[in-house]
Short mmCIF file of C-alpha atoms in Angstrom, two decimals:
data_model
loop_
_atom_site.label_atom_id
_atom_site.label_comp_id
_atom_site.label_asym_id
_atom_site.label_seq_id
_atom_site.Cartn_x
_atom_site.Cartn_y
_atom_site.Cartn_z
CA UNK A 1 160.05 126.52 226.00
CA UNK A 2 160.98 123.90 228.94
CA UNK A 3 163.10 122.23 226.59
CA UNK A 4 164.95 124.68 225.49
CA UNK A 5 165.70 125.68 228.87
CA UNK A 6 167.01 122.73 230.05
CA UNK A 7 169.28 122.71 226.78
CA UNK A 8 170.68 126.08 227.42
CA UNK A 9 170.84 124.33 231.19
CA UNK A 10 172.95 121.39 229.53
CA UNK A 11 175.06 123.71 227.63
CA UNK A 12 175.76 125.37 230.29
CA UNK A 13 177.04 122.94 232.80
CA UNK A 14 179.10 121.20 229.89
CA UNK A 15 180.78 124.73 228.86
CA UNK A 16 181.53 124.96 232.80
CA UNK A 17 182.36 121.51 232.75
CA UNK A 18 184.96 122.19 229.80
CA UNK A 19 186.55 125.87 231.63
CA UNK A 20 186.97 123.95 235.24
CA UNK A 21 189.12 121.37 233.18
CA UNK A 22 191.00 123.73 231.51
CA UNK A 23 191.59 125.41 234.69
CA UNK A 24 192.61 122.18 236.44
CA UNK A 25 195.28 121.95 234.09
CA UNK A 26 198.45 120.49 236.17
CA UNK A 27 200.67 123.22 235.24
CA UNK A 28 198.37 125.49 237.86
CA UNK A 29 200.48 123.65 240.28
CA UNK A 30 202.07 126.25 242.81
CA UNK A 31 205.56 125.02 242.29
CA UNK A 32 205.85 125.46 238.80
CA UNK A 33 204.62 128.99 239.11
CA UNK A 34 206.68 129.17 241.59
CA UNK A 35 209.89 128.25 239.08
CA UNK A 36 208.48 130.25 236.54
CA UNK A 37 208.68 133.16 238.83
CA UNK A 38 212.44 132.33 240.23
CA UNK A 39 213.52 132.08 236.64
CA UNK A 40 212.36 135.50 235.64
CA UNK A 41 214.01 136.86 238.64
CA UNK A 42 217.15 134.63 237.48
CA UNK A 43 216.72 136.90 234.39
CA UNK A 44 216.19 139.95 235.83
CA UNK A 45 219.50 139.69 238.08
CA UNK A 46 221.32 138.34 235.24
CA UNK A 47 220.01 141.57 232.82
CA UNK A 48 221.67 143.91 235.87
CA UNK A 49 224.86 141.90 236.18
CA UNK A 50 224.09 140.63 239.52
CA UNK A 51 225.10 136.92 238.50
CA UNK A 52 225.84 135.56 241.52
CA UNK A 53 221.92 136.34 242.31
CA UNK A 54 221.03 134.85 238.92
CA UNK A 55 222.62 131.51 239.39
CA UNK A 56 220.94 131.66 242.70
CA UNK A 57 217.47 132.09 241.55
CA UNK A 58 218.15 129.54 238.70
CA UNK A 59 218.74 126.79 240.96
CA UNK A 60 215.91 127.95 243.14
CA UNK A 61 213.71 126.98 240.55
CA UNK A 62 215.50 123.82 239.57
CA UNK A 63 213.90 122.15 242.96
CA UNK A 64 210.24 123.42 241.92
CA UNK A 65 210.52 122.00 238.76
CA UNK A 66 211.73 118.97 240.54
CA UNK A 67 208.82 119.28 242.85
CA UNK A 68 206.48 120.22 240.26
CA UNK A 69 207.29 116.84 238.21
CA UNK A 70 206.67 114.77 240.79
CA UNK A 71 203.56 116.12 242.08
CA UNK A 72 202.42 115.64 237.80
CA UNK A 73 203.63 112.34 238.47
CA UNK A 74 201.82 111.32 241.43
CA UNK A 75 198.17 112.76 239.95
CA UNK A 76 199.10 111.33 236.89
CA UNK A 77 199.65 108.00 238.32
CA UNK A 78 196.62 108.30 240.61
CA UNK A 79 194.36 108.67 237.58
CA UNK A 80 195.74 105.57 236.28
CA UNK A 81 195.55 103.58 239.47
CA UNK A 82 191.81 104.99 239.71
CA UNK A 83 191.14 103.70 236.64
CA UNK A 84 192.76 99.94 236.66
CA UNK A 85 191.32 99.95 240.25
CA UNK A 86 187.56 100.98 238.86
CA UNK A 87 188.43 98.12 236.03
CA UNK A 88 189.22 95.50 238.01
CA UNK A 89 185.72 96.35 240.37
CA UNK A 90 184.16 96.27 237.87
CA UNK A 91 185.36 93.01 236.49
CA UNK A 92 184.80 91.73 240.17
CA UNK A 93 181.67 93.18 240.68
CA UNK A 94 180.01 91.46 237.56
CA UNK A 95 180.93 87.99 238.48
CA UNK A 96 179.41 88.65 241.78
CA UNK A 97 176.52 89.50 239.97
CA UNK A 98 176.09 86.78 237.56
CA UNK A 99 177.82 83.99 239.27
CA UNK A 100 181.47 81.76 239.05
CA UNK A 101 181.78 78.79 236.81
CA UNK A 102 182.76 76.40 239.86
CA UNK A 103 185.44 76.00 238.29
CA UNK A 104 187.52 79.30 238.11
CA UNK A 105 186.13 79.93 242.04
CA UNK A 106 189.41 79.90 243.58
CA UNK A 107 190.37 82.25 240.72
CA UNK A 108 187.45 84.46 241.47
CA UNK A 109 188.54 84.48 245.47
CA UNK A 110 192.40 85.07 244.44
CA UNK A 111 190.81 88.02 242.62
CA UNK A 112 189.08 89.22 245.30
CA UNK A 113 191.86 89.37 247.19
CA UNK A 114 193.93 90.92 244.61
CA UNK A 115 191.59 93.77 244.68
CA UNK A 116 191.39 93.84 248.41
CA UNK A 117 195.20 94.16 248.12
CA UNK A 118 194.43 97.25 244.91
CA UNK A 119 192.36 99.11 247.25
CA UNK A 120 194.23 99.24 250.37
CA UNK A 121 197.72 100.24 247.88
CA UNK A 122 195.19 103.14 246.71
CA UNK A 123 194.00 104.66 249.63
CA UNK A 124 197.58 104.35 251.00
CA UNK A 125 198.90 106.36 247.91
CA UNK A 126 200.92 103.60 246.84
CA UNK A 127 199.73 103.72 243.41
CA UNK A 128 202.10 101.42 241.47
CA UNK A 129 201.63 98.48 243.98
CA UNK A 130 197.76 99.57 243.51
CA UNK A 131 197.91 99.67 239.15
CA UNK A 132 199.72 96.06 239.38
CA UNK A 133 196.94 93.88 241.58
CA UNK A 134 194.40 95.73 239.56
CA UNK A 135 195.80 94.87 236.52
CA UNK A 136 196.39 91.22 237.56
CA UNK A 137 192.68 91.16 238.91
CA UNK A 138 191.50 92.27 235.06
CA UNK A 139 193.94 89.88 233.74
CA UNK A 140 192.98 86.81 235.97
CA UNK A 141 189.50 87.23 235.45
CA UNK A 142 189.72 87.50 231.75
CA UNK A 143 189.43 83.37 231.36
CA UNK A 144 186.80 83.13 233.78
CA UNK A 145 183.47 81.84 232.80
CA UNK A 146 180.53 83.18 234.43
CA UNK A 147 178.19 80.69 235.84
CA UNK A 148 175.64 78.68 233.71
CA UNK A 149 172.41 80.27 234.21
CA UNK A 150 169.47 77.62 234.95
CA UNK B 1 341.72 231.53 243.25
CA UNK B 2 338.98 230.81 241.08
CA UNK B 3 341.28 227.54 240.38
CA UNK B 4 340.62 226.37 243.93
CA UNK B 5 337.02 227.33 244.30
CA UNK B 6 336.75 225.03 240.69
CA UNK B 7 338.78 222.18 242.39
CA UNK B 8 336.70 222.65 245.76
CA UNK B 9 333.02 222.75 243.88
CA UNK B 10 334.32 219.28 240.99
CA UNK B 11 335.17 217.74 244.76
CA UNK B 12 331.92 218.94 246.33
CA UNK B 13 330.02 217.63 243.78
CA UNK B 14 331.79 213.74 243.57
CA UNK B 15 331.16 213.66 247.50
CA UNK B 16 327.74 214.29 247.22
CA UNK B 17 327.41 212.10 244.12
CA UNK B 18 329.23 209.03 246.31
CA UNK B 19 326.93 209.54 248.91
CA UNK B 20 323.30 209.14 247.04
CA UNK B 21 321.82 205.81 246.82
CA UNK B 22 322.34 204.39 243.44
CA UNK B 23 319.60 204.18 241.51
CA UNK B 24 317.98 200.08 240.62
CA UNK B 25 318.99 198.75 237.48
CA UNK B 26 315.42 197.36 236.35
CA UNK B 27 316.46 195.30 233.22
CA UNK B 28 314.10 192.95 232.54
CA UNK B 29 314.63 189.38 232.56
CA UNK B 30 313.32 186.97 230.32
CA UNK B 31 312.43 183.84 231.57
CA UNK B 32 312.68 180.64 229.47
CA UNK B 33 309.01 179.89 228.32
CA UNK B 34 308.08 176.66 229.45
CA UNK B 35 304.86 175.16 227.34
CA UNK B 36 302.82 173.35 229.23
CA UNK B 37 303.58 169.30 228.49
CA UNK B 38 300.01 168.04 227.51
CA UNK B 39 299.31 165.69 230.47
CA UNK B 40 299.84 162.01 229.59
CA UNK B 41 297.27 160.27 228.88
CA UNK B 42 296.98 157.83 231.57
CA UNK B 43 296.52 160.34 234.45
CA UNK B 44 293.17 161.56 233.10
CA UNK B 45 290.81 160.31 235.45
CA UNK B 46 288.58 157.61 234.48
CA UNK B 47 284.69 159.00 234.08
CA UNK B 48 283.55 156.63 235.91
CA UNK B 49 280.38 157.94 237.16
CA UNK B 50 278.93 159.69 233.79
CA UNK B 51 279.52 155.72 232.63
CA UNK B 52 277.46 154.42 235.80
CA UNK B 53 274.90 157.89 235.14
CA UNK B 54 275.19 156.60 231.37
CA UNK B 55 274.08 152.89 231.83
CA UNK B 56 271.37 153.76 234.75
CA UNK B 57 269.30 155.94 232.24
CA UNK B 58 269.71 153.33 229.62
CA UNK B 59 268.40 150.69 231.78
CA UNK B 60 265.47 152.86 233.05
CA UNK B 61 265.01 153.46 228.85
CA UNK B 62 265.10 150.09 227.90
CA UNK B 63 262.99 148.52 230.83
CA UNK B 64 259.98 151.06 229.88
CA UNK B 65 260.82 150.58 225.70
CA UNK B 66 261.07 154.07 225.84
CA UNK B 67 263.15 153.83 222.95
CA UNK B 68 260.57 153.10 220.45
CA UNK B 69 259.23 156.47 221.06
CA UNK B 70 261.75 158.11 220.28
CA UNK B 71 263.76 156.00 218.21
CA UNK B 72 266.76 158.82 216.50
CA UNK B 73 267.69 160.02 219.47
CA UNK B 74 267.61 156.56 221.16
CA UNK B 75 269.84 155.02 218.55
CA UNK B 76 272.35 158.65 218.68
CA UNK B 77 272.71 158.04 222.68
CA UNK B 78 273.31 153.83 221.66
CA UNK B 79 275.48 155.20 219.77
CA UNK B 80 277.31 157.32 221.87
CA UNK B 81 277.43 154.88 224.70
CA UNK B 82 279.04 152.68 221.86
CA UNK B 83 281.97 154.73 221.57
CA UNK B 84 282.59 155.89 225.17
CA UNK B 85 282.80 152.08 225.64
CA UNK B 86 285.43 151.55 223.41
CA UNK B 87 287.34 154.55 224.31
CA UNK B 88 286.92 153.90 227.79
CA UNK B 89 290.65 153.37 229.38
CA UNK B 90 291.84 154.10 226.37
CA UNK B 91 290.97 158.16 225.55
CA UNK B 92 289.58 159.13 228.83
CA UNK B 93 288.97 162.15 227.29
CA UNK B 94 287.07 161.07 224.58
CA UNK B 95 285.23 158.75 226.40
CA UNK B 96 283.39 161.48 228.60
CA UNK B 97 282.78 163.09 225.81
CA UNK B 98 280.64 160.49 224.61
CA UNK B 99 279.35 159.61 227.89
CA UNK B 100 278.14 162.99 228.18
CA UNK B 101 276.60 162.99 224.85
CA UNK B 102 274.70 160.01 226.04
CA UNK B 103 273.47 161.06 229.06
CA UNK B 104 272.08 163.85 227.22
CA UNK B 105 270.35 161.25 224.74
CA UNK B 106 268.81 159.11 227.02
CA UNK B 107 267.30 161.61 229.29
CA UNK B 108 265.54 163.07 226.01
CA UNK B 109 264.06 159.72 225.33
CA UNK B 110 263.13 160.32 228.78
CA UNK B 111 261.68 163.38 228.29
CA UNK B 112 260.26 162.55 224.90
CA UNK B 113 259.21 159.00 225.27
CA UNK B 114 257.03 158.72 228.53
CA UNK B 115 254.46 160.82 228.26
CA UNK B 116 254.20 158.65 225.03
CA UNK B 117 254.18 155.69 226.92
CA UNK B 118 252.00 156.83 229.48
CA UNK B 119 249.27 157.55 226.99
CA UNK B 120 249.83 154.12 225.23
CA UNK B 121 249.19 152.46 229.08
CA UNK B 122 246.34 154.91 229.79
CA UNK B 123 244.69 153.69 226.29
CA UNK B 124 245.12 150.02 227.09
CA UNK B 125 243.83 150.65 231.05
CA UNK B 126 240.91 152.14 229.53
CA UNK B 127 239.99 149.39 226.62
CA UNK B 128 240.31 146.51 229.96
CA UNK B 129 238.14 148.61 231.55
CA UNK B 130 235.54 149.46 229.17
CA UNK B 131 235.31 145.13 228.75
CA UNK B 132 235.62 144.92 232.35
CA UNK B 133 231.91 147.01 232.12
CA UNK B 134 231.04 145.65 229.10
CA UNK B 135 230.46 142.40 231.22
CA UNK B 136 229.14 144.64 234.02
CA UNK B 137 231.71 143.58 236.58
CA UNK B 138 231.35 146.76 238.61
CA UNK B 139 228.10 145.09 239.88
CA UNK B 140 229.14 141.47 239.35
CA UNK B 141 232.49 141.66 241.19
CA UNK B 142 232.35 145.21 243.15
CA UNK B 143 235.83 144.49 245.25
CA UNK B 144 237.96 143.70 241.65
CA UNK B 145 236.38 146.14 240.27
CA UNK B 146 236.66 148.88 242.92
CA UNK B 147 240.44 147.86 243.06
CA UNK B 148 241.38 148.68 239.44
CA UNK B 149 239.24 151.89 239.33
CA UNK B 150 241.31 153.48 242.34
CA UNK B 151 244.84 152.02 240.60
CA UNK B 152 243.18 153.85 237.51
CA UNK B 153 242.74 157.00 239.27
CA UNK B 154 245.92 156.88 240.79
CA UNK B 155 247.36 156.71 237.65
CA UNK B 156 245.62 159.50 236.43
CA UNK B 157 246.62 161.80 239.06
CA UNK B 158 250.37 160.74 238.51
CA UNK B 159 249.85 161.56 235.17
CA UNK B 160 248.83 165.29 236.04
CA UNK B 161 251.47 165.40 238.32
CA UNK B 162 253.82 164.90 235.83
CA UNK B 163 255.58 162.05 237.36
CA UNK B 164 255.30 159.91 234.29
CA UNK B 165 256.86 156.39 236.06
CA UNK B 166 254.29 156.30 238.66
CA UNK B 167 251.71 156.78 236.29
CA UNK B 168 253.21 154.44 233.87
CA UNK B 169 253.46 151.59 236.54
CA UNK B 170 249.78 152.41 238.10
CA UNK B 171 248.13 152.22 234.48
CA UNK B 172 249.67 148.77 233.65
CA UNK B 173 248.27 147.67 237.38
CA UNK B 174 244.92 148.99 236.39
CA UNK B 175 244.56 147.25 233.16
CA UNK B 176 245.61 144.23 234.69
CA UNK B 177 243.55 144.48 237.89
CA UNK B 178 240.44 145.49 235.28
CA UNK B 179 240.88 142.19 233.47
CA UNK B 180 241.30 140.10 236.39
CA UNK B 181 237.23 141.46 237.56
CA UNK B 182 236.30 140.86 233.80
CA UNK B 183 237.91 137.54 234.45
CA UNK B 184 235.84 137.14 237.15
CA UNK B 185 232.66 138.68 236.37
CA UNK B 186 232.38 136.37 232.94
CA UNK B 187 233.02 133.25 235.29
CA UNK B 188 230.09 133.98 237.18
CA UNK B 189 228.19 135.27 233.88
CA UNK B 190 229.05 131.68 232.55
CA UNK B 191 228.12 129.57 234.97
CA UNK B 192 224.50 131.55 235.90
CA UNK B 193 224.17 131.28 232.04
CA UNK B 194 224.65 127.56 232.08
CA UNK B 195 222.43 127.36 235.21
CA UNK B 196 219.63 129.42 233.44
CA UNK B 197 219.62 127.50 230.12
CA UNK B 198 219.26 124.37 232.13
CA UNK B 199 216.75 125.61 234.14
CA UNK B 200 214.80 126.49 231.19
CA UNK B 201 215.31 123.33 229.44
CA UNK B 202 213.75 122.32 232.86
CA UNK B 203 210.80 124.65 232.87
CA UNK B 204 210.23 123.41 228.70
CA UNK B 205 210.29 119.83 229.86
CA UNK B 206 207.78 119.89 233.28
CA UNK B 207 205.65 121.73 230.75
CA UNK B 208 205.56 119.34 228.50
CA UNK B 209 205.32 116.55 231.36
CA UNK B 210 202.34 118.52 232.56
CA UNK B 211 200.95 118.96 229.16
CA UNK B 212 201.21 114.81 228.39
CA UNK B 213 199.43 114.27 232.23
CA UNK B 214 196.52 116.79 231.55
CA UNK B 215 196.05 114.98 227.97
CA UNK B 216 195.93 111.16 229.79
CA UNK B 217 193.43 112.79 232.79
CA UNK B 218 191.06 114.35 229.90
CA UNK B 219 191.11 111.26 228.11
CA UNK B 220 190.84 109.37 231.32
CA UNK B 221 187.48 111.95 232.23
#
């Protein structure tokens, strides 16, 4: 009985999990409703003859779509900075955990850095800068031998 | 006696007869008939204004094409004008003749021919305007549109007025004021139709865009 209640539980949550990703979808974004909107009314004028009005509303909507792209841009560029940035942690954290070979240390510290450098671009938005000292922090470390255990 | 009394009454009588007024003689006198010489030919006046009345009408005829209305009795008053030009100086006489025969012509292509006309200019006023709505310009370009419909009216009320040159002019005014809107109005239908379809094409593409980013952040999750 418990178990099937925590399955229905599970089930639940991951059907919830599934509907508040499908309703994060980026085209929710307010200014490409908005251009969906201002193009209807585009057709609308244009259906009455009232074209001045319908070139109007037409390019009305041209700048939300323009605003629309870039804010799909930006998340779709933070996702990808998140996830070089959570990479190259990663990378960094586990040779902090297990150790340097001596001699790839000034590697390691470079790499540190580098990250330092991936965060701060991050928080700041600058996601591009961010994605490029991640990825150089993944790609630096890639030669670099962990420690010999004793 | 009766020998003088005779002699005295014979003389009586001749001295009364000598006395009384004697009567008129009324023999009538024939006078020499004298025809009438035909005047020469020279001294008839030229008809100089049935040849200016002549060539007016045919000008107002020809600059409305009235003629092709009405084309036998355009071609008899050609005609006509024809030969009062070549008699013209020559047989004054016969050249109003033919003058007047002309005037008579032209004013019944006149007559004839523009109502005719009027109602080929009312037909084409009202095909430029049914476009001009066809396009809806009364709402896309109210002013050009406005214009041509009060020309249009105009016309028509020259037209029941019978004064078939107004109405004539007015009509041809309308149809071209009613293309010039439809001119207009399909500019502006063009270029909202060029903005729309590109706006569209922009709508399709941010879709897509949007589409492609929630595919990468799914993945990503």
């Amino acid at each position: 009985m418990k178990r099937s209640i925590i399955f229905i539980a599970i089930l639940g949550l991951i059907v919830f999990s599934a509907l508040s990703a499908g309703a994060q979808s980026l085209l929710d974004n307010p200014d490409y409703k908005r251009a969906q909107e201002l193009q209807r009314q585009s057709e609308r004028a244009y259906a009455e003859g009232d074209y001045d009005k319908a070139f109007e509303y037409a390019e009305e909507a041209k700048r939300y779509i323009e605003r629309s792209n870039t804010y799909v841009t930006r998340r779709v560029l933070g996702y990808r900075a998140n996830s070089w940035l959570k990479r190259a942690i990663s990378r960094v954290n586990y040779f902090k955990s297990v150790g340097v070979d001596p001699e790839y240390t000034g590697v390691f510290a470079r790499a540190q850095e580098d990250l330092a450098l991936a965060q701060r671009y991050f928080d700041d938005a600058a996601y591009e800068q961010s994605i490029t000292y991640s990825q150089k922090v993944v790609s630096d470390l890639e030669g670099v031998s962990a420690a010999a255990r004793k | 006696m009766k020998r003088i009394l005779f002699v005295l009454a014979v003389a009586g009588v001749l001295i009364v007869a000598s006395c009384a007024t004697a009567p008129e003689t009324a023999e009538p006198v024939e006078k020499p008939v004298e025809k009438p010489a035909p005047p020469p030919k020279a001294t008839v006046g030229l008809p100089e204004q049935e040849y200016a009345q002549a060539k007016e009408l045919k000008t107002k005829v020809d600059r409305y094409g009235l003629g092709s209305y009405v084309p036998e009795e355009y071609e008899q008053a050609e005609a006509s004008l024809a030969d009062a030009e070549k008699a013209y100086q020559k047989d004054n006489v016969a050249a109003k003749r033919a003058l007047d025969q002309a005037i008579r012509g032209y004013n019944a292509v006149i007559t004839k021919g523009f109502p005719l006309l009027v109602d080929d200019r009312r037909r084409e006023a009202d095909a430029a305007m049914a476009q001009a709505d066809s396009i809806k310009a009364q709402r896309s370009v109210p002013d050009a549109y406005a214009r041509a419909k009060a020309k249009y009216d105009e016309a028509v009320a020259a037209r029941e007025a019978g004064d078939f040159e107004k109405a004539a002019a007015a009509f041809e005014e309308a149809r071209r004021l009613f293309q010039d809107a439809h001119m207009q109005a399909k500019a502006k239908k063009d270029r909202a139709e060029q903005s729309m379809r590109s706006t569209q094409e922009g709508l399709q593409d941010a879709e897509q865009r949007a589409r492609a980013g929630d595919a990468e952040l799914q993945g990503a999750q």
